Amino acid sequence: MPKVSIIVPVYKVEKYLERCVSSLRNQTLQDIEIILVDDGSPDQCPAMCDELAETDSRIKVVHKKNGGLSSARNAGLRVAEGNYVGFVDSDDDCELDMYEKLCTVMEQEHVDFVMSDYVRISANGNRILKSQGISDGRFDKRRIRQDIFPHLIMRECVDYGPLLSVCICLYRTDFLRFNGLEFDEQVRWSEDNIFSAEVGYLANSFFYLKGEGLYHYYQNPGTITTAYRPGAWDVYTTMNHHLHAFFDSVSDYDFSRQLKLHMIYYACNCIGQACSQPKEIAMPEIKRILNAQDLKNAFVDFPMPEIPVKLKLQLMLMKHRCTGLLYKIISQRS
């Protein structure tokens, strides 16, 4: 039984796959298995996965029909044999001692998961260490409730909480399986959001290695979702419904405002995407978002957060469904 299972979903990453796998094969912690999940990739990636497996007995390949990142990660979880499990995106890589460091903390601290920081690498090679706005060290349940629950799903500044990315974490496999934690396959984008929020709520402890940029997140052209995506609003509405289904049922903490902030955040996101399109495409989409009952409900009994004036103005225009003015202001910023 390997100590760590590393799950790598693979889809249309011919340019980056060998770089990613090389950083895993050369980890200072050798007691690992690398699970390459070919998510029905239409290029040479399936053959590349098989070829890589022939070079290293620790590499396991799963071939499946395309189902999205959540589906691929779940397929990896089902075959993972390690005591601990981590996730790496196949267009990224990591420091060669990442899993040795994370595993050492897991075994010393006996926590449900450990989290590091990451380095964002731009297309021109600039590197920026990205840290979370929480202190380092061990979080027991009391500290999680005090310091993490208030922004577990969404911060007051209308941005993500501190536990978003699964790629900078190492989880106890039995913790995930005991709690039935897996990725929501109906949510094809921003899938970390639901998984990490549920992990953060259910965990009894975790450890944060602040300042340790162990994961390398590349802003690779063609792999980062910043452009307009038809159907995005429907996916994000589904995500919000699923978060409600989980967090509305808990009785020890009120997450209702964070769920409102979450809906508003993704409305801002989708309106911004729409505004990158010609007016005849953008206007109907913005109107559809603003008239969605889920967004209307989010603005009911919703005191505005203390946020920059421009964002507060945008939220006011959204609340009052000022479609034309929103398009004019946001499209001019683009």
Coordinates of C-alpha atoms in Angstrom, one line a residue:
M1 CA 0.0 0.0 0.0
P2 CA 1.5 3.4 -1.0
K3 CA 1.7 6.2 1.5
V4 CA 0.3 8.8 -0.9
S5 CA -2.0 8.6 -3.9
I6 CA -1.7 11.6 -6.3
I7 CA -4.7 11.9 -8.7
V8 CA -4.0 13.7 -12.0
P9 CA -7.0 14.3 -14.3
V10 CA -5.8 14.4 -17.9
Y11 CA -7.6 16.2 -20.8
K12 CA -6.0 18.0 -23.8
V13 CA -2.7 18.7 -22.0
E14 CA -0.2 17.3 -24.5
K15 CA 2.1 20.3 -24.0
Y16 CA 2.2 20.0 -20.2
L17 CA 1.6 16.4 -19.2
E18 CA 5.3 15.2 -19.1
R19 CA 6.3 18.3 -17.1
C20 CA 3.6 17.5 -14.6
V21 CA 4.4 13.8 -14.3
S22 CA 8.1 14.4 -14.1
S23 CA 7.6 16.6 -11.0
L24 CA 5.7 13.7 -9.4
R25 CA 8.0 10.9 -10.4
N26 CA 11.0 12.7 -8.9
Q27 CA 9.4 13.5 -5.6
T28 CA 11.7 13.0 -2.6
L29 CA 8.9 10.9 -1.1
Q30 CA 9.1 7.8 -3.3
D31 CA 6.3 5.8 -1.6
I32 CA 3.6 7.1 -3.9
E33 CA 1.2 6.1 -6.6
I34 CA 0.4 8.5 -9.5
I35 CA -3.1 8.0 -10.9
L36 CA -3.4 9.4 -14.4
V37 CA -7.1 9.7 -15.2
D38 CA -7.6 10.0 -19.0
D39 CA -11.0 11.8 -19.1
G40 CA -11.7 10.8 -22.7
S41 CA -9.0 13.1 -24.1
P42 CA -9.3 13.4 -27.9
D43 CA -5.6 14.0 -28.6
Q44 CA -2.5 12.0 -27.8
C45 CA -2.9 12.2 -24.1
P46 CA -4.3 8.6 -23.7
A47 CA -1.3 7.1 -25.4
M48 CA 1.1 9.4 -23.5
C49 CA -0.5 8.1 -20.2
D50 CA 0.1 4.5 -21.2
E51 CA 3.6 5.2 -22.3
L52 CA 4.4 7.0 -19.0
A53 CA 3.0 4.0 -17.1
E54 CA 5.4 1.7 -18.8
T55 CA 8.4 3.8 -17.5
D56 CA 7.3 3.7 -13.8
S57 CA 5.5 1.0 -11.9
R58 CA 4.0 3.6 -9.6
I59 CA 1.9 5.1 -12.4
K60 CA -1.6 3.8 -12.7
V61 CA -3.8 4.8 -15.7
V62 CA -7.6 5.0 -15.7
H63 CA -9.2 5.5 -19.1
K64 CA -12.8 6.8 -19.1
K65 CA -15.4 8.6 -21.1
N66 CA -15.3 12.4 -20.9
G67 CA -17.2 13.6 -17.8
G68 CA -15.3 16.7 -16.6
L69 CA -12.8 17.3 -13.9
S70 CA -15.1 16.3 -11.0
S71 CA -15.8 12.9 -12.7
A72 CA -12.1 12.4 -13.4
R73 CA -11.1 13.1 -9.8
N74 CA -13.8 10.8 -8.5
A75 CA -12.6 8.0 -10.8
G76 CA -9.1 8.5 -9.3
L77 CA -10.5 8.4 -5.7
R78 CA -12.2 5.1 -6.4
V79 CA -9.0 3.4 -7.2
A80 CA -6.7 5.2 -4.8
E81 CA -4.9 2.9 -2.4
G82 CA -2.8 5.4 -0.4
N83 CA -3.2 6.4 3.2
Y84 CA -3.3 10.0 2.0
V85 CA -4.6 11.5 -1.2
G86 CA -3.6 14.6 -3.2
F87 CA -4.7 16.2 -6.4
V88 CA -2.6 17.8 -9.1
D89 CA -3.9 19.5 -12.3
S90 CA -2.1 18.1 -15.3
D91 CA -1.1 21.5 -16.7
D92 CA 0.7 22.4 -13.3
D93 CA 3.5 20.8 -11.4
C94 CA 5.0 21.0 -7.9
E95 CA 8.1 21.3 -5.8
L96 CA 10.0 18.0 -5.6
D97 CA 9.7 17.8 -1.8
M98 CA 6.0 18.8 -1.7
Y99 CA 4.6 15.5 -0.7
E100 CA 7.4 14.6 1.7
K101 CA 6.7 17.9 3.5
L102 CA 2.9 17.5 3.5
C103 CA 3.1 13.9 4.6
T104 CA 5.5 14.6 7.4
V105 CA 3.1 17.2 8.8
M106 CA 0.1 14.8 8.5
E107 CA 1.9 12.1 10.5
Q108 CA 3.3 14.5 13.1
E109 CA 0.1 16.5 13.7
H110 CA -2.5 13.7 13.1
V111 CA -4.9 16.1 11.2
D112 CA -7.6 15.4 8.6
F113 CA -5.7 17.5 6.0
V114 CA -2.7 19.7 5.5
M115 CA -2.6 22.8 3.2
S116 CA 0.4 24.7 1.8
D117 CA 0.6 27.8 -0.3
Y118 CA 1.3 28.0 -4.0
V119 CA 3.3 29.9 -6.6
R120 CA 1.4 31.5 -9.5
I121 CA 3.5 31.5 -12.6
S122 CA 2.4 33.8 -15.4
A123 CA 2.9 33.2 -19.1
N124 CA 6.0 35.4 -19.1
G125 CA 7.5 33.4 -16.2
N126 CA 6.9 35.8 -13.4
R127 CA 6.4 33.9 -10.1
I128 CA 4.2 35.2 -7.2
L129 CA 3.7 33.4 -3.9
K130 CA 0.0 33.3 -3.0
S131 CA -0.9 32.9 0.6
Q132 CA -4.2 32.7 2.5
G133 CA -5.5 35.4 4.8
I134 CA -5.3 33.1 7.9
S135 CA -2.5 32.4 10.4
D136 CA -0.3 29.4 10.1
G137 CA -0.2 26.3 12.2
R138 CA -2.6 23.7 13.6
F139 CA -6.4 24.3 13.6
D140 CA -8.5 22.2 15.9
K141 CA -12.3 22.2 15.7
R142 CA -12.6 25.2 18.0
R143 CA -10.2 27.2 15.9
I144 CA -11.8 26.1 12.7
R145 CA -15.2 27.2 13.9
Q146 CA -13.8 30.6 15.2
D147 CA -11.4 31.4 12.3
I148 CA -12.7 29.5 9.3
F149 CA -16.5 29.1 9.5
P150 CA -17.1 32.9 9.2
H151 CA -15.7 32.8 5.6
L152 CA -15.7 29.1 4.8
I153 CA -17.8 29.5 1.6
M154 CA -17.3 33.2 0.8
R155 CA -15.7 36.2 2.3
E156 CA -17.5 39.5 3.1
C157 CA -15.4 41.1 0.3
V158 CA -17.3 38.9 -2.1
D159 CA -14.4 36.5 -2.8
Y160 CA -13.5 33.0 -1.9
G161 CA -12.7 31.7 1.5
P162 CA -9.2 30.3 2.5
L163 CA -9.8 26.6 1.8
L164 CA -10.6 26.7 -1.9
S165 CA -8.0 24.8 -3.9
V166 CA -7.7 21.0 -3.4
C167 CA -4.3 21.0 -5.3
I168 CA -2.5 22.5 -2.3
C169 CA -3.8 20.0 0.1
L170 CA -3.2 16.4 1.2
Y171 CA -6.1 14.6 2.8
R172 CA -6.4 11.5 5.0
T173 CA -8.1 9.0 2.7
D174 CA -10.2 7.4 5.5
F175 CA -11.5 10.9 6.4
L176 CA -12.8 11.5 2.9
R177 CA -14.3 8.0 2.7
F178 CA -15.9 8.0 6.1
N179 CA -17.7 11.3 5.3
G180 CA -18.6 10.2 1.7
L181 CA -16.7 13.2 0.3
E182 CA -16.3 13.3 -3.4
F183 CA -16.7 15.9 -6.2
D184 CA -20.1 17.0 -7.5
E185 CA -20.2 15.7 -11.1
Q186 CA -23.1 18.0 -12.0
V187 CA -20.7 21.0 -11.4
R188 CA -18.2 21.0 -14.2
W189 CA -16.4 24.3 -13.3
S190 CA -15.2 25.7 -9.9
E191 CA -15.8 22.2 -8.5
D192 CA -13.3 22.8 -5.7
N193 CA -15.8 25.1 -4.1
I194 CA -18.3 22.5 -2.9
F195 CA -15.7 19.9 -2.0
S196 CA -13.5 22.3 0.0
A197 CA -16.4 23.9 1.8
E198 CA -17.7 20.5 3.0
V199 CA -14.2 19.3 3.9
G200 CA -13.7 22.5 6.0
Y201 CA -17.0 22.0 7.8
L202 CA -16.5 18.3 8.5
A203 CA -12.8 18.3 9.4
N204 CA -11.9 18.1 13.1
S205 CA -8.4 19.5 12.4
F206 CA -6.0 20.7 9.7
F207 CA -2.6 22.3 9.5
Y208 CA -1.6 25.2 7.3
L209 CA 2.0 25.6 6.1
K210 CA 1.9 29.3 5.4
G211 CA 4.7 30.6 3.2
E212 CA 5.5 27.2 1.7
G213 CA 4.8 27.6 -2.1
L214 CA 4.9 23.9 -2.8
Y215 CA 2.5 23.9 -5.7
H216 CA 3.1 25.6 -9.1
Y217 CA -0.1 27.0 -10.7
Y218 CA 0.6 28.0 -14.3
Q219 CA -1.4 30.5 -16.2
N220 CA -1.2 28.4 -19.4
P221 CA -2.9 29.9 -22.5
G222 CA -6.0 27.9 -23.4
T223 CA -6.3 26.2 -20.0
I224 CA -7.5 29.0 -17.7
T225 CA -11.2 29.7 -17.9
T226 CA -11.6 33.5 -18.2
A227 CA -13.6 33.7 -21.4
Y228 CA -17.3 33.7 -21.9
R229 CA -18.9 30.2 -21.5
P230 CA -22.5 29.7 -22.5
G231 CA -24.3 27.8 -19.8
A232 CA -22.0 29.0 -17.0
W233 CA -24.8 30.6 -15.1
D234 CA -26.8 27.4 -15.0
V235 CA -23.7 25.5 -13.7
Y236 CA -23.1 28.0 -10.9
T237 CA -26.8 28.1 -10.0
T238 CA -26.7 24.3 -9.6
M239 CA -23.6 24.7 -7.4
N240 CA -25.4 27.1 -5.2
H241 CA -28.4 24.8 -4.9
H242 CA -26.1 21.9 -3.9
L243 CA -24.3 24.1 -1.3
H244 CA -27.7 25.0 0.1
A245 CA -28.7 21.4 0.3
F246 CA -25.7 20.7 2.5
F247 CA -25.4 23.9 4.6
D248 CA -29.1 24.6 5.1
S249 CA -29.2 21.3 7.0
V250 CA -26.5 22.1 9.6
S251 CA -27.7 23.4 12.9
D252 CA -24.5 24.6 14.6
Y253 CA -23.6 27.6 12.4
D254 CA -25.6 30.0 10.2
F255 CA -24.1 30.0 6.7
S256 CA -27.0 31.8 5.0
R257 CA -25.3 35.1 4.4
Q258 CA -22.3 33.3 2.8
L259 CA -24.6 31.4 0.5
K260 CA -26.1 34.8 -0.6
L261 CA -22.6 36.2 -1.2
H262 CA -21.8 33.0 -3.2
M263 CA -24.7 33.5 -5.5
I264 CA -23.9 37.2 -5.9
Y265 CA -20.2 36.4 -6.6
Y266 CA -21.1 34.1 -9.5
A267 CA -23.7 36.5 -10.9
C268 CA -20.9 39.1 -11.0
N269 CA -18.6 36.5 -12.7
C270 CA -21.2 35.5 -15.4
I271 CA -22.2 39.1 -16.1
G272 CA -18.5 40.0 -16.5
Q273 CA -18.2 37.1 -19.0
A274 CA -21.3 38.2 -20.9
C275 CA -20.0 41.8 -21.1
S276 CA -17.1 40.5 -23.2
Q277 CA -19.5 39.6 -25.9
P278 CA -21.3 41.8 -28.5
K279 CA -24.2 43.7 -27.1
E280 CA -26.8 41.5 -28.8
I281 CA -25.5 38.5 -27.0
A282 CA -24.6 40.2 -23.7
M283 CA -27.9 42.0 -23.0
P284 CA -30.2 39.0 -23.0
E285 CA -27.8 37.0 -20.9
I286 CA -27.4 39.8 -18.3
K287 CA -31.2 40.2 -18.2
R288 CA -31.6 36.4 -17.7
I289 CA -29.2 36.4 -14.8
L290 CA -30.7 39.5 -13.1
N291 CA -34.2 38.1 -13.4
A292 CA -33.2 34.7 -11.9
Q293 CA -35.2 34.0 -8.8
D294 CA -32.0 32.6 -7.0
L295 CA -30.3 36.0 -7.4
K296 CA -33.4 37.9 -6.4
N297 CA -33.5 35.8 -3.3
A298 CA -29.9 36.5 -2.5
F299 CA -30.6 40.3 -2.4
V300 CA -33.5 39.9 0.0
D301 CA -32.6 41.1 3.5
F302 CA -29.0 41.6 2.4
P303 CA -27.1 44.5 3.9
M304 CA -24.4 45.6 1.5
P305 CA -20.9 44.5 2.6
E306 CA -18.1 47.0 3.1
I307 CA -16.5 46.7 -0.3
P308 CA -14.9 49.2 -2.8
V309 CA -17.3 51.8 -4.2
K310 CA -17.2 50.4 -7.8
L311 CA -18.2 47.0 -6.6
K312 CA -20.9 48.3 -4.3
L313 CA -22.4 50.3 -7.2
Q314 CA -22.3 47.2 -9.4
L315 CA -24.2 45.2 -6.7
M316 CA -26.8 48.0 -6.4
L317 CA -27.4 48.0 -10.2
M318 CA -27.7 44.2 -10.1
K319 CA -30.2 44.3 -7.2
H320 CA -32.4 46.8 -9.1
R321 CA -31.9 44.9 -12.4
C322 CA -30.4 47.8 -14.4
T323 CA -29.4 45.7 -17.4
G324 CA -28.4 48.5 -19.8
L325 CA -26.4 50.5 -17.3
L326 CA -24.6 47.4 -16.1
Y327 CA -23.5 46.5 -19.6
K328 CA -22.4 50.0 -20.4
I329 CA -20.2 50.3 -17.2
I330 CA -18.7 46.8 -17.3
S331 CA -18.0 46.6 -21.0
Q332 CA -16.2 49.9 -20.8
R333 CA -13.9 48.4 -18.1
S334 CA -13.0 45.4 -20.3

